[in-house]
Amino acid sequence: MATGRKVAVVEGGEEKAIAYWKANVRLIFILLAIWALVSYVAGIILARPLVTINLGQVPLSFWFAHQGSMITFVVLIFVYAKLMDGIDNKFDVHE
Amino acid sequence: MDAQTWTYILVILTFGIYIYIGYASRVKDTKGFYVAGQGVPAIANGAATAADWMSAASFISMAGLISVLGFDGSIYLMGWTGGYVLLALLLAPYLRKFGKYTVPDFVGDRYYSKTARGVAAIAAVFVSLTYVAGQMRGVGVVFSRFLGLDITWGVVLGMVIVAFFAVLGGMKGITWTQVAQYVVLIIAYLIPAVAIAVILTGNPIPQLSLVFSDITGKLNQIQIDLGFREYTEPFANRKPIDVFMITVALMIGTAGLPHVIVRFYTVPNVRAARYSAGWALLFIALLYTTAPAVAVFARYNLLNTLHGARVVSTETVAGREILNLQDAQGRDIEWASSWQRTGLISFVNQDGQISMQANDKGTTFAHATIDNDIIVLSTPEVARLPAFVIALVAAGGLAAALSTASGLLLVISSAFSHDIYYRLINPNASEGLRLLVGRIVIFLGVIAAGYFGINPPGFVAEVVAFAFGLAAASFFPIIVLGIFDKRANDKGAIAGMLVGLIFTMVMILMMQSVKIFGTAEPLMGPFFGITAQGIGTIGAILNFAVTLIVSRATAAPPQEIQDLVESVRVPRGAGSAAAH
């Protein structure tokens, strides 16, 4: 059985483990806010008002709904992975 | 050479590659069988996940569906991609650290409950089985359309191929064939898309030509002229609340689908799990950002070419009246004749002309029927590409269907052989016996999937709503809470999962009763404007609420479980955590 007890906990004790988790959760919140902004806000909630503004030759909300949101999603994941590399190293929990 | 000969050559060639890969990556232990020995590099897992995820429906039907829905087609575009952000940020890294073999494994261990494991295993099997039937059907449809083969024989051939590499190689065989299948399907999708983009807009990159050419404006104009709503008008087909809820349900459903989650168990460490999710979505987005461009190009071309086309002759083939057409410049529209023969297109002769006018409601054509699948399937012919490309599209459709089917079959196999047989029925089973049971179950799974592919239940499309709704309402909430809420306990999770599952299942059954039970009227209309596809969102909210409340009203999880949660939150030690 692989339970938590066998696994190395954060060196530097509980406080450091809490700080690491806080940094992670904070980053997740920021990135998910952007995630919701480009999809639910720009592509759905503001779909009607943003239809009057053009990006290139298509309405802005249409662009977000059919292209911009997906491009942002890809970028968000790589940004998360990259920033977590730094956070892992800072708290010395990387492999 | 004609398209049929090319199709035979490409199908035999690609199937040969899949069989060779399956043979080369055969496995000897359960770790190899369930999670490919946890040695799959991040990029390779990304490509495998993309192929795993993109089914026959994504490849063949999605662009057509979008071209009919217009702006509202965003439910599929955003809904089937946004879930990967949730996976990458909320699930994949921690589940990889946990390091076991299946989704029910995490649920059972985290909630220290055999009941929770059992409920999760049954839900995983149900979700995957509903989904896999549609894939085998897709294999049969591709064979019958491109090679004129009987659907039954097409399905049987697909079964033999999947059985070979899945039984022999388990997850390892599946992973590497999926990487090859991704390459086949993305090339097959992009070549016709680039060709039609060049023809209509002069810009070879479909994503750019959608935004920076005047094609969308021209489509809007022709839609209005024919009595449709503008293509870029939001909520022309669905209510805003429904669009919102369906998008949520598809996103969290994606993040909760066992065959997607389990792919992240196969990478070497937590860091690889994060990057792998990024690669997966990048590979998926390559097709998913091309699809809306193809949808616009193909719809514009379809309306522009066919409306007002002259009927030059008629013939009757196998009981169908075929209208041979010429466009405004007097050129034959050959593809229209050939697709009429398959029954996917039909026209009503309007005094020697074709009319693409909308019906009174502006929802569909008044004097023509156009199957959604035509949008992707006919593009190579419409763009007058060589026969080779038509064959490539057939091979791509097969790759998309087979890769998804094999991933789903592995989930069914591991849920039975690992979670139900080994963990609940016979904990003393030897390694060799467990591997044998896994192989037998995957073989039986192939047979079951093939049976449903040949004799599809009349509601194949509806069961997809089921798969996403149930995954959203059952797995996603309790896995997220299992990681982010240390206080979540066994009673909360079981109650939450059951409430989410039962609510969603009952609602979908009642809303879809016309197709499922054959009632005259649906037993229930939309729920506050939300249709069956979006109801999983409400199920998920209920699951979250019930799990949180019941957990706090009952005893906290034991210390060792709280330690387990602490450990999955930290990347270090993922390599050794999986060791038994």
XYZ file of C-alpha atoms in Angstrom:
675
model
C 0.000 0.000 0.000
C 1.237 3.439 -0.903
C -0.038 5.677 1.865
C 1.238 9.120 2.750
C 3.489 7.889 5.531
C 5.969 6.242 3.206
C 6.399 9.348 1.108
C 8.882 12.113 1.829
C 7.074 15.108 3.354
C 8.291 18.635 2.763
C 11.695 19.216 4.300
C 11.457 22.208 6.594
C 8.294 21.077 8.295
C 4.623 21.784 8.287
C 4.857 25.545 7.833
C 6.726 25.155 4.595
C 4.219 22.585 3.366
C 1.358 24.998 4.099
C 3.151 27.869 2.349
C 3.808 25.686 -0.710
C 0.157 24.666 -0.934
C -0.976 28.300 -0.529
C 1.289 29.416 -3.372
C -0.113 26.637 -5.578
C -3.757 27.390 -4.766
C -3.204 31.117 -5.348
C -1.749 30.438 -8.790
C -4.653 28.106 -9.612
C -7.156 30.826 -8.657
C -5.503 33.424 -10.880
C -5.279 31.106 -13.889
C -8.854 29.829 -13.481
C -10.074 33.428 -13.318
C -8.514 34.012 -16.756
C -9.940 30.681 -17.934
C -13.466 31.799 -16.940
C -12.946 35.286 -18.368
C -12.067 34.183 -21.916
C -14.725 31.460 -22.112
C -17.750 32.130 -19.923
C -17.517 35.927 -19.787
C -16.211 36.886 -23.246
C -17.786 33.959 -25.137
C -21.158 33.574 -23.396
C -22.171 36.250 -20.862
C -20.958 39.174 -22.992
C -21.648 37.383 -26.301
C -24.347 39.822 -27.402
C -22.637 43.138 -26.528
C -19.255 42.007 -27.907
C -20.788 40.953 -31.211
C -20.672 44.605 -32.338
C -16.888 44.870 -31.900
C -14.743 43.257 -34.575
C -11.447 41.429 -34.334
C -10.006 41.057 -37.806
C -13.175 40.434 -39.781
C -15.193 38.523 -37.169
C -17.164 39.688 -34.085
C -15.035 39.668 -30.923
C -17.314 37.367 -28.905
C -17.467 34.931 -31.847
C -13.668 34.946 -31.969
C -13.390 34.164 -28.260
C -16.027 31.433 -28.496
C -14.627 29.762 -31.616
C -10.883 30.342 -31.322
C -9.524 32.732 -28.678
C -10.666 30.739 -25.650
C -9.027 27.538 -26.905
C -5.725 29.264 -27.639
C -5.798 30.815 -24.155
C -6.492 27.408 -22.565
C -3.339 25.942 -24.111
C -1.243 28.896 -22.946
C -2.710 28.698 -19.415
C -1.638 25.082 -18.941
C 1.929 25.700 -20.077
C 2.123 28.828 -17.902
C 0.938 26.776 -14.914
C 3.479 24.010 -15.582
C 6.294 26.536 -16.006
C 5.441 28.596 -12.905
C 4.991 25.449 -10.823
C 8.521 24.387 -11.807
C 9.715 27.569 -10.091
C 7.489 27.109 -7.034
C 8.530 23.450 -6.674
C 12.191 24.474 -6.741
C 11.701 27.357 -4.330
C 10.098 25.084 -1.754
C 12.471 22.229 -2.579
C 9.713 19.704 -3.319
C 10.721 18.931 -6.914
C 11.877 15.516 -8.018
C -5.596 4.981 -58.995
C -9.092 5.655 -57.717
C -10.100 6.607 -54.180
C -11.236 3.099 -53.294
C -7.901 1.502 -54.171
C -6.050 4.198 -52.241
C -8.355 3.646 -49.264
C -7.585 -0.085 -49.242
C -3.854 0.647 -49.429
C -3.900 3.240 -46.622
C -6.186 1.235 -44.344
C -4.057 -1.896 -44.709
C -0.868 0.118 -44.224
C -2.053 1.947 -41.087
C -3.607 -1.182 -39.582
C -0.317 -2.964 -40.196
C 1.512 -0.226 -38.305
C -0.905 -0.449 -35.357
C -0.525 -4.235 -35.202
C 3.243 -4.002 -35.342
C 3.321 -1.404 -32.540
C 0.949 -3.528 -30.469
C 3.186 -6.567 -30.904
C 6.382 -4.624 -30.176
C 4.998 -3.194 -26.923
C 3.431 -6.349 -25.443
C 3.613 -6.462 -21.656
C 4.283 -9.021 -18.951
C 3.051 -7.332 -15.743
C -0.041 -5.488 -14.474
C 1.824 -2.181 -14.132
C 2.628 -2.311 -17.830
C -0.907 -3.435 -18.617
C -2.711 -0.733 -16.592
C -0.378 2.297 -16.732
C 2.261 1.467 -19.372
C 4.915 1.049 -16.649
C 4.620 4.802 -15.904
C 7.377 5.487 -18.409
C 5.578 7.459 -21.134
C 7.288 10.801 -21.967
C 5.143 13.949 -21.555
C 4.870 14.783 -25.282
C 4.064 11.198 -26.285
C 1.403 11.034 -23.582
C 0.039 14.337 -24.886
C -0.347 12.893 -28.386
C -1.842 9.674 -27.004
C -4.295 11.669 -24.862
C -5.304 13.750 -27.882
C -6.028 10.614 -29.947
C -7.712 8.972 -26.956
C -9.917 12.025 -26.533
C -10.774 12.845 -30.143
C -13.319 10.283 -31.233
C -15.008 9.479 -34.509
C -17.498 12.205 -33.555
C -14.787 14.878 -33.183
C -13.188 13.893 -36.453
C -16.202 13.281 -38.690
C -19.186 15.045 -37.140
C -18.045 18.065 -35.117
C -17.329 20.553 -37.906
C -20.706 19.721 -39.462
C -22.456 20.188 -36.122
C -20.794 23.576 -35.698
C -21.704 24.659 -39.212
C -25.363 24.068 -38.360
C -25.221 25.665 -34.897
C -23.147 28.696 -35.936
C -22.027 30.746 -32.936
C -23.686 28.297 -30.522
C -21.362 25.550 -31.793
C -19.017 27.020 -29.182
C -20.538 24.613 -26.663
C -18.480 21.836 -28.264
C -15.378 23.910 -28.971
C -15.012 25.421 -25.505
C -16.721 22.547 -23.701
C -14.457 19.849 -25.097
C -11.215 21.786 -24.558
C -11.725 23.834 -21.361
C -11.796 20.678 -19.263
C -8.077 20.184 -19.879
C -7.310 23.347 -17.914
C -9.245 21.858 -14.993
C -7.424 18.554 -15.450
C -3.999 20.201 -15.516
C -4.592 22.497 -12.542
C -6.914 20.503 -10.307
C -6.494 16.791 -10.996
C -3.650 15.375 -13.086
C -0.568 16.309 -10.985
C -2.079 15.007 -7.738
C -3.480 11.828 -9.226
C -0.054 11.111 -10.744
C 1.526 11.604 -7.333
C -1.036 9.209 -5.859
C 0.357 6.862 -8.480
C -2.071 3.986 -8.614
C -3.750 2.366 -11.570
C -7.346 3.494 -11.899
C -9.790 6.268 -11.013
C -11.778 3.994 -8.642
C -8.382 3.262 -6.991
C -8.093 6.889 -5.935
C -11.735 7.098 -4.863
C -11.481 3.826 -2.887
C -8.184 4.698 -1.149
C -8.882 8.379 -0.493
C -12.336 7.649 0.913
C -11.154 4.416 2.634
C -14.282 2.665 1.501
C -15.067 -0.441 -0.519
C -18.513 0.977 -1.236
C -17.012 4.134 -2.741
C -14.627 2.012 -4.832
C -17.497 -0.187 -6.019
C -19.748 2.752 -6.954
C -16.842 4.419 -8.789
C -15.953 1.203 -10.653
C -19.528 0.665 -11.811
C -19.834 4.313 -12.886
C -16.535 4.026 -14.809
C -17.716 0.907 -16.636
C -21.099 2.425 -17.450
C -19.651 5.702 -18.743
C -17.037 3.934 -20.865
C -19.366 1.291 -22.274
C -21.926 3.845 -23.490
C -19.125 5.749 -25.172
C -17.382 2.812 -26.816
C -20.493 1.568 -28.643
C -20.518 4.779 -30.667
C -16.856 4.325 -31.620
C -17.323 0.845 -33.041
C -20.310 2.155 -34.970
C -18.026 4.891 -36.336
C -15.572 2.264 -37.576
C -18.374 0.453 -39.391
C -19.703 3.668 -40.926
C -16.289 4.657 -42.307
C -15.818 1.224 -43.861
C -19.250 1.233 -45.456
C -18.975 4.772 -46.845
C -15.477 4.572 -48.238
C -15.145 0.941 -49.194
C -18.742 -0.093 -49.745
C -18.158 -2.825 -47.162
C -21.029 -4.102 -45.061
C -21.133 -2.250 -41.703
C -21.031 -5.589 -39.833
C -17.773 -6.642 -41.483
C -16.307 -3.191 -40.899
C -17.061 -3.471 -37.188
C -15.676 -7.016 -36.996
C -12.440 -5.946 -38.680
C -12.130 -3.005 -36.247
C -12.716 -5.385 -33.323
C -9.958 -7.741 -34.445
C -7.422 -4.891 -34.695
C -8.318 -3.365 -31.308
C -8.393 -6.776 -29.630
C -4.927 -7.557 -30.947
C -3.025 -4.587 -29.573
C -5.160 -4.015 -26.469
C -5.122 -7.621 -25.218
C -1.434 -8.066 -25.934
C -0.053 -4.675 -24.996
C -2.598 -3.287 -22.530
C -1.991 0.385 -21.785
C 1.509 0.234 -23.238
C 0.314 -1.084 -26.593
C -2.631 1.317 -26.576
C -0.434 4.324 -25.781
C 2.013 3.848 -28.621
C -0.655 2.978 -31.191
C -2.521 6.107 -30.088
C 0.575 8.206 -30.793
C 0.655 6.763 -34.334
C -3.099 7.240 -34.683
C -2.788 10.903 -33.683
C -0.283 11.495 -36.473
C -2.578 9.832 -39.022
C -5.711 11.667 -37.937
C -4.216 15.154 -37.687
C -2.587 14.936 -41.137
C -5.865 13.631 -42.562
C -7.755 16.540 -40.992
C -5.367 19.340 -41.895
C -4.677 18.617 -45.581
C -8.254 19.098 -46.827
C -8.733 22.049 -44.441
C -5.661 23.850 -45.785
C -6.686 23.115 -49.373
C -10.188 24.515 -48.984
C -8.821 27.552 -47.106
C -6.542 28.335 -50.026
C -9.335 27.924 -52.571
C -11.825 30.138 -50.741
C -9.595 32.740 -49.090
C -6.101 32.417 -50.546
C -4.674 31.997 -47.022
C -3.302 28.500 -46.288
C -3.692 28.677 -42.495
C -7.369 27.939 -41.724
C -7.236 29.613 -38.288
C -5.962 32.884 -39.775
C -8.155 32.865 -42.851
C -11.233 32.467 -40.647
C -10.406 35.674 -38.774
C -8.724 37.837 -41.404
C -10.587 37.059 -44.637
C -14.081 38.260 -45.555
C -15.439 34.689 -45.674
C -17.458 34.933 -42.446
C -19.093 38.173 -43.609
C -19.959 36.560 -46.922
C -21.455 33.570 -45.116
C -23.532 35.867 -42.882
C -24.914 37.593 -45.971
C -25.824 34.401 -47.796
C -27.457 33.018 -44.614
C -29.692 36.109 -44.399
C -30.510 35.949 -48.115
C -31.685 32.357 -47.750
C -33.774 33.016 -44.643
C -31.355 31.753 -41.963
C -30.038 33.783 -39.013
C -26.554 35.286 -39.252
C -23.874 32.653 -38.637
C -22.141 34.778 -35.992
C -25.321 35.657 -34.087
C -25.134 34.250 -30.555
C -27.978 32.173 -29.068
C -29.780 31.724 -32.393
C -30.217 28.023 -31.642
C -29.998 27.688 -27.857
C -30.880 29.777 -24.804
C -27.961 31.565 -23.063
C -28.478 29.613 -19.817
C -28.441 26.346 -21.780
C -25.242 27.304 -23.646
C -23.624 28.167 -20.304
C -24.685 24.961 -18.541
C -23.798 22.671 -21.467
C -20.342 24.242 -21.678
C -19.796 23.659 -17.947
C -21.093 20.087 -18.149
C -18.834 19.206 -21.095
C -15.806 20.806 -19.426
C -16.143 19.092 -16.062
C -17.357 15.936 -17.788
C -14.128 15.894 -19.806
C -12.087 16.360 -16.655
C -14.034 13.537 -15.000
C -13.881 10.958 -17.798
C -11.898 7.943 -16.529
C -10.206 7.174 -19.870
C -8.817 10.717 -19.984
C -7.753 10.886 -16.320
C -6.008 7.520 -16.426
C -3.682 8.707 -19.205
C -1.981 10.949 -16.635
C -1.077 7.913 -14.514
C 1.252 6.762 -17.293
C 3.864 9.549 -17.123
C 7.052 9.304 -15.013
C 6.380 12.119 -12.506
C 4.199 15.044 -11.402
C 6.016 17.588 -13.534
C 5.499 15.426 -16.629
C 1.779 15.186 -15.798
C 1.460 19.001 -15.902
C 3.333 19.444 -19.181
C 1.617 16.428 -20.653
C -1.788 18.090 -20.165
C -0.434 21.121 -22.029
C 0.817 18.986 -24.919
C -2.479 17.092 -25.008
C -4.505 20.283 -25.340
C -2.080 21.748 -27.879
C -2.490 18.647 -30.051
C -6.260 18.714 -29.566
C -6.460 22.447 -30.291
C -4.704 21.891 -33.592
C -7.823 20.030 -34.753
C -10.330 21.970 -32.638
C -9.293 25.395 -33.972
C -9.331 24.021 -37.524
C -12.879 22.666 -37.166
C -14.675 26.046 -36.839
C -12.793 27.299 -39.920
C -13.780 24.192 -41.890
C -17.350 24.686 -40.673
C -17.490 28.221 -42.113
C -15.680 27.386 -45.367
C -17.730 24.283 -46.059
C -21.058 25.877 -45.245
C -20.304 28.898 -47.416
C -19.178 26.686 -50.263
C -22.187 24.385 -49.894
C -24.735 27.208 -49.975
C -22.912 29.178 -52.647
C -22.388 26.231 -55.003
C -25.659 24.417 -54.573
C -28.201 27.232 -54.348
C -29.531 27.817 -57.846
C -27.580 24.885 -59.317
C -29.277 23.506 -62.414
C -30.513 19.924 -62.613
C -29.099 18.563 -65.883
C -30.275 14.981 -65.598
C -31.778 12.525 -63.136
C -31.149 8.842 -62.612
C -32.397 6.259 -60.164
C -29.777 4.269 -58.274
C -30.874 1.602 -55.792
C -34.274 3.221 -55.402
C -32.902 6.720 -54.856
C -33.469 9.521 -57.304
C -30.124 11.183 -58.005
C -30.070 14.721 -59.405
C -26.967 15.492 -61.472
C -26.149 19.169 -61.079
C -24.263 21.983 -62.788
C -23.186 25.191 -61.079
C -23.732 28.740 -62.344
C -20.610 28.491 -64.541
C -21.910 25.326 -66.179
C -19.482 22.949 -64.463
C -20.641 19.532 -63.239
C -20.914 19.206 -59.450
C -19.788 15.606 -59.283
C -19.461 15.308 -55.518
C -23.136 16.204 -55.089
C -24.089 13.209 -57.229
C -21.756 10.786 -55.480
C -22.927 11.800 -51.984
C -26.578 11.596 -53.022
C -25.910 7.927 -53.732
C -24.979 7.370 -50.073
C -28.226 8.981 -48.960
C -26.419 11.623 -46.903
C -27.608 14.394 -49.222
C -30.934 14.686 -50.949
C -32.712 17.445 -52.860
C -36.203 18.236 -54.003
C -36.173 19.246 -57.659
C -37.537 22.822 -57.813
C -38.402 23.252 -61.504
C -34.981 22.153 -62.691
C -33.130 24.049 -59.952
C -31.825 23.406 -56.460
C -33.003 25.636 -53.622
C -31.067 25.958 -50.373
C -33.744 28.253 -48.925
C -34.443 27.916 -45.193
C -37.753 26.601 -43.910
C -40.266 28.954 -42.266
C -38.506 28.835 -38.895
C -35.051 29.389 -40.377
C -33.796 26.218 -38.673
C -33.074 23.905 -41.592
C -33.325 23.614 -45.375
C -36.825 23.626 -46.857
C -36.032 21.626 -50.013
C -32.864 19.700 -49.166
C -31.421 17.464 -46.462
C -27.716 17.619 -45.716
C -26.214 15.213 -43.169
C -23.798 16.942 -40.760
C -21.034 14.463 -41.566
C -20.932 15.721 -45.167
C -19.048 18.847 -44.098
C -15.861 16.910 -43.330
C -16.353 13.901 -45.577
C -16.969 15.827 -48.784
C -14.316 18.526 -48.336
C -11.578 16.705 -50.295
C -13.884 16.240 -53.287
C -15.296 19.756 -53.066
C -11.734 21.108 -53.067
C -10.930 18.737 -55.988
C -8.067 17.091 -54.100
C -6.476 13.888 -55.451
C -8.020 10.507 -54.621
C -5.168 9.870 -52.202
C -6.509 12.563 -49.820
C -9.999 11.060 -49.801
C -8.432 7.780 -48.690
C -6.446 9.635 -46.033
C -9.669 11.019 -44.545
C -11.012 7.462 -44.296
C -7.829 6.310 -42.537
C -8.047 9.355 -40.230
C -11.634 8.608 -39.263
C -10.680 5.014 -38.465
C -7.674 6.160 -36.410
C -9.903 8.511 -34.401
C -12.483 5.790 -33.705
C -10.005 2.989 -32.900
C -7.824 5.101 -30.586
C -10.795 6.231 -28.507
C -12.275 2.736 -28.416
C -9.047 1.203 -27.138
C -8.665 3.776 -24.333
C -12.231 3.152 -23.205
C -11.784 -0.621 -23.295
C -8.781 -0.362 -21.018
C -10.858 1.528 -18.426
C -13.530 -1.161 -18.563
C -10.879 -3.867 -18.209
C -9.065 -2.231 -15.296
C -12.294 -1.390 -13.436
C -13.337 -5.061 -13.544
C -10.015 -6.824 -13.159
C -8.248 -4.428 -10.777
C -10.975 -2.697 -8.752
C -13.760 -5.257 -8.676
C -11.928 -8.595 -8.999
C -8.587 -7.954 -7.290
C -9.441 -5.273 -4.731
C -12.975 -6.358 -3.798
C -13.358 -10.083 -4.616
C -9.988 -11.846 -4.568
C -7.233 -9.778 -2.885
C -4.922 -12.823 -2.902
C -4.870 -13.099 -6.705
C -1.348 -13.492 -8.090
C 0.185 -11.041 -10.540
C -0.168 -13.549 -13.380
C -3.825 -14.263 -12.608
C -4.676 -10.543 -12.468
C -2.989 -9.954 -15.816
C -4.930 -12.867 -17.296
C -8.232 -11.525 -15.923
C -7.391 -8.086 -17.343
C -6.784 -9.582 -20.774
C -9.957 -11.672 -20.686
C -12.084 -8.668 -19.663
C -10.637 -6.444 -22.387
C -11.392 -9.193 -24.911
C -14.973 -9.485 -23.644
C -15.202 -5.682 -23.749
C -14.249 -5.703 -27.423
C -16.965 -8.280 -28.132
C -19.582 -6.231 -26.233
C -18.539 -3.015 -27.985
C -18.690 -4.769 -31.356
C -22.142 -6.116 -30.591
C -23.431 -2.618 -29.813
C -21.640 -1.306 -32.894
C -23.503 -3.763 -35.126
C -26.806 -3.491 -33.248
C -26.723 0.075 -31.968
C -29.352 1.089 -29.450
C -31.579 3.682 -31.149
C -30.209 6.470 -29.014
C -26.455 6.462 -29.627
C -26.302 10.259 -29.744
C -28.206 10.542 -26.476
C -25.851 8.216 -24.608
C -22.999 10.665 -25.153
C -24.947 13.203 -23.085
C -25.149 10.410 -20.539
C -21.401 9.763 -20.494
C -20.494 13.414 -19.951
C -23.329 14.147 -17.557
C -22.507 11.153 -15.376
C -18.755 11.787 -15.401
C -19.401 15.408 -14.451
C -21.859 14.540 -11.694
C -19.967 11.593 -10.196
C -16.170 11.732 -10.499
C -15.163 15.352 -10.896
C -16.532 16.747 -7.583
C -15.308 13.986 -5.303
C -11.835 13.802 -6.843
C -11.361 17.581 -6.584
C -12.614 17.581 -2.988
C -10.468 14.533 -2.235
C -7.421 16.655 -3.046
C -8.437 20.165 -1.981
C -10.638 19.440 1.040
C -8.905 17.384 3.710
C -12.122 17.181 5.693
C -14.045 15.323 2.941
C -14.804 11.817 4.231
C -16.202 8.476 3.088
C -19.832 9.154 3.979
C -19.791 12.551 2.274
C -18.265 11.184 -0.921
C -20.624 8.197 -1.187
C -23.672 10.379 -0.529
C -22.449 13.054 -2.952
C -21.654 10.586 -5.706
C -25.017 8.814 -5.387
C -27.042 12.050 -5.301
C -25.153 13.438 -8.344
C -25.457 10.181 -10.294
C -29.095 9.474 -9.537
C -30.242 13.053 -10.132
C -28.444 13.279 -13.476
C -29.536 9.851 -14.641
C -33.198 10.383 -13.773
C -33.265 13.830 -15.385
C -31.666 12.623 -18.637
C -33.957 9.587 -18.818
C -37.038 11.787 -18.367
C -35.906 14.476 -20.811
C -34.894 11.911 -23.451
C -37.783 9.527 -22.804
C -39.091 9.869 -26.359
C -35.955 8.280 -27.779
C -35.093 5.941 -24.890
C -38.481 4.570 -23.801
C -40.518 5.524 -26.859
C -43.003 7.750 -25.004
C -45.087 10.115 -27.132
C -44.008 13.226 -25.210
C -40.867 13.809 -23.090
C -41.684 13.021 -19.458
C -40.036 16.313 -18.606
C -39.159 19.456 -20.546
C -36.012 21.537 -20.055
C -35.199 22.165 -16.383
C -35.249 25.987 -15.964
C -34.130 26.233 -19.597
C -31.379 23.597 -19.241
C -31.526 20.623 -21.626
C -30.296 17.053 -21.046
C -26.772 17.871 -22.262
C -26.315 20.525 -19.589
C -28.044 18.839 -16.668
C -24.807 17.201 -15.471
C -23.750 20.654 -14.241
C -26.621 20.684 -11.735
C -25.746 17.086 -10.775
C -22.145 18.151 -10.127
C -23.228 21.132 -7.989
C -25.450 18.807 -5.944
C -22.549 16.358 -5.554
C -20.241 19.141 -4.327
C -22.844 20.456 -1.870
C -23.835 17.057 -0.456
C -20.203 15.899 -0.063
C -19.224 19.110 1.748
C -22.228 19.113 4.097
C -22.323 15.388 4.952
C -18.533 15.326 5.499
C -18.786 18.109 8.032
C -21.717 16.526 9.851
C -19.830 13.228 10.313
C -16.450 12.127 11.711
C -13.243 13.498 10.133
C -11.178 11.093 8.004
C -8.535 9.091 9.940
C -5.025 10.523 10.306
C -3.507 8.238 7.664
C -5.967 9.557 5.068
C -5.111 13.146 5.979
C -1.461 12.185 5.547
C -2.301 10.730 2.134
C -3.872 14.056 1.107
C -0.760 15.901 2.338
C 1.429 13.610 0.296
C -0.484 13.933 -3.012
C -0.137 17.712 -2.744
C 3.676 17.501 -2.919
C 5.420 16.369 -6.120
C 8.475 14.706 -4.580
C 8.382 10.932 -4.353
C 5.998 10.197 -7.234
C 8.435 7.694 -8.722
C 8.453 5.524 -5.617
C 4.883 6.113 -4.493
C 3.512 3.594 -6.913
C 5.676 0.735 -5.700
C 3.610 -1.952 -4.025
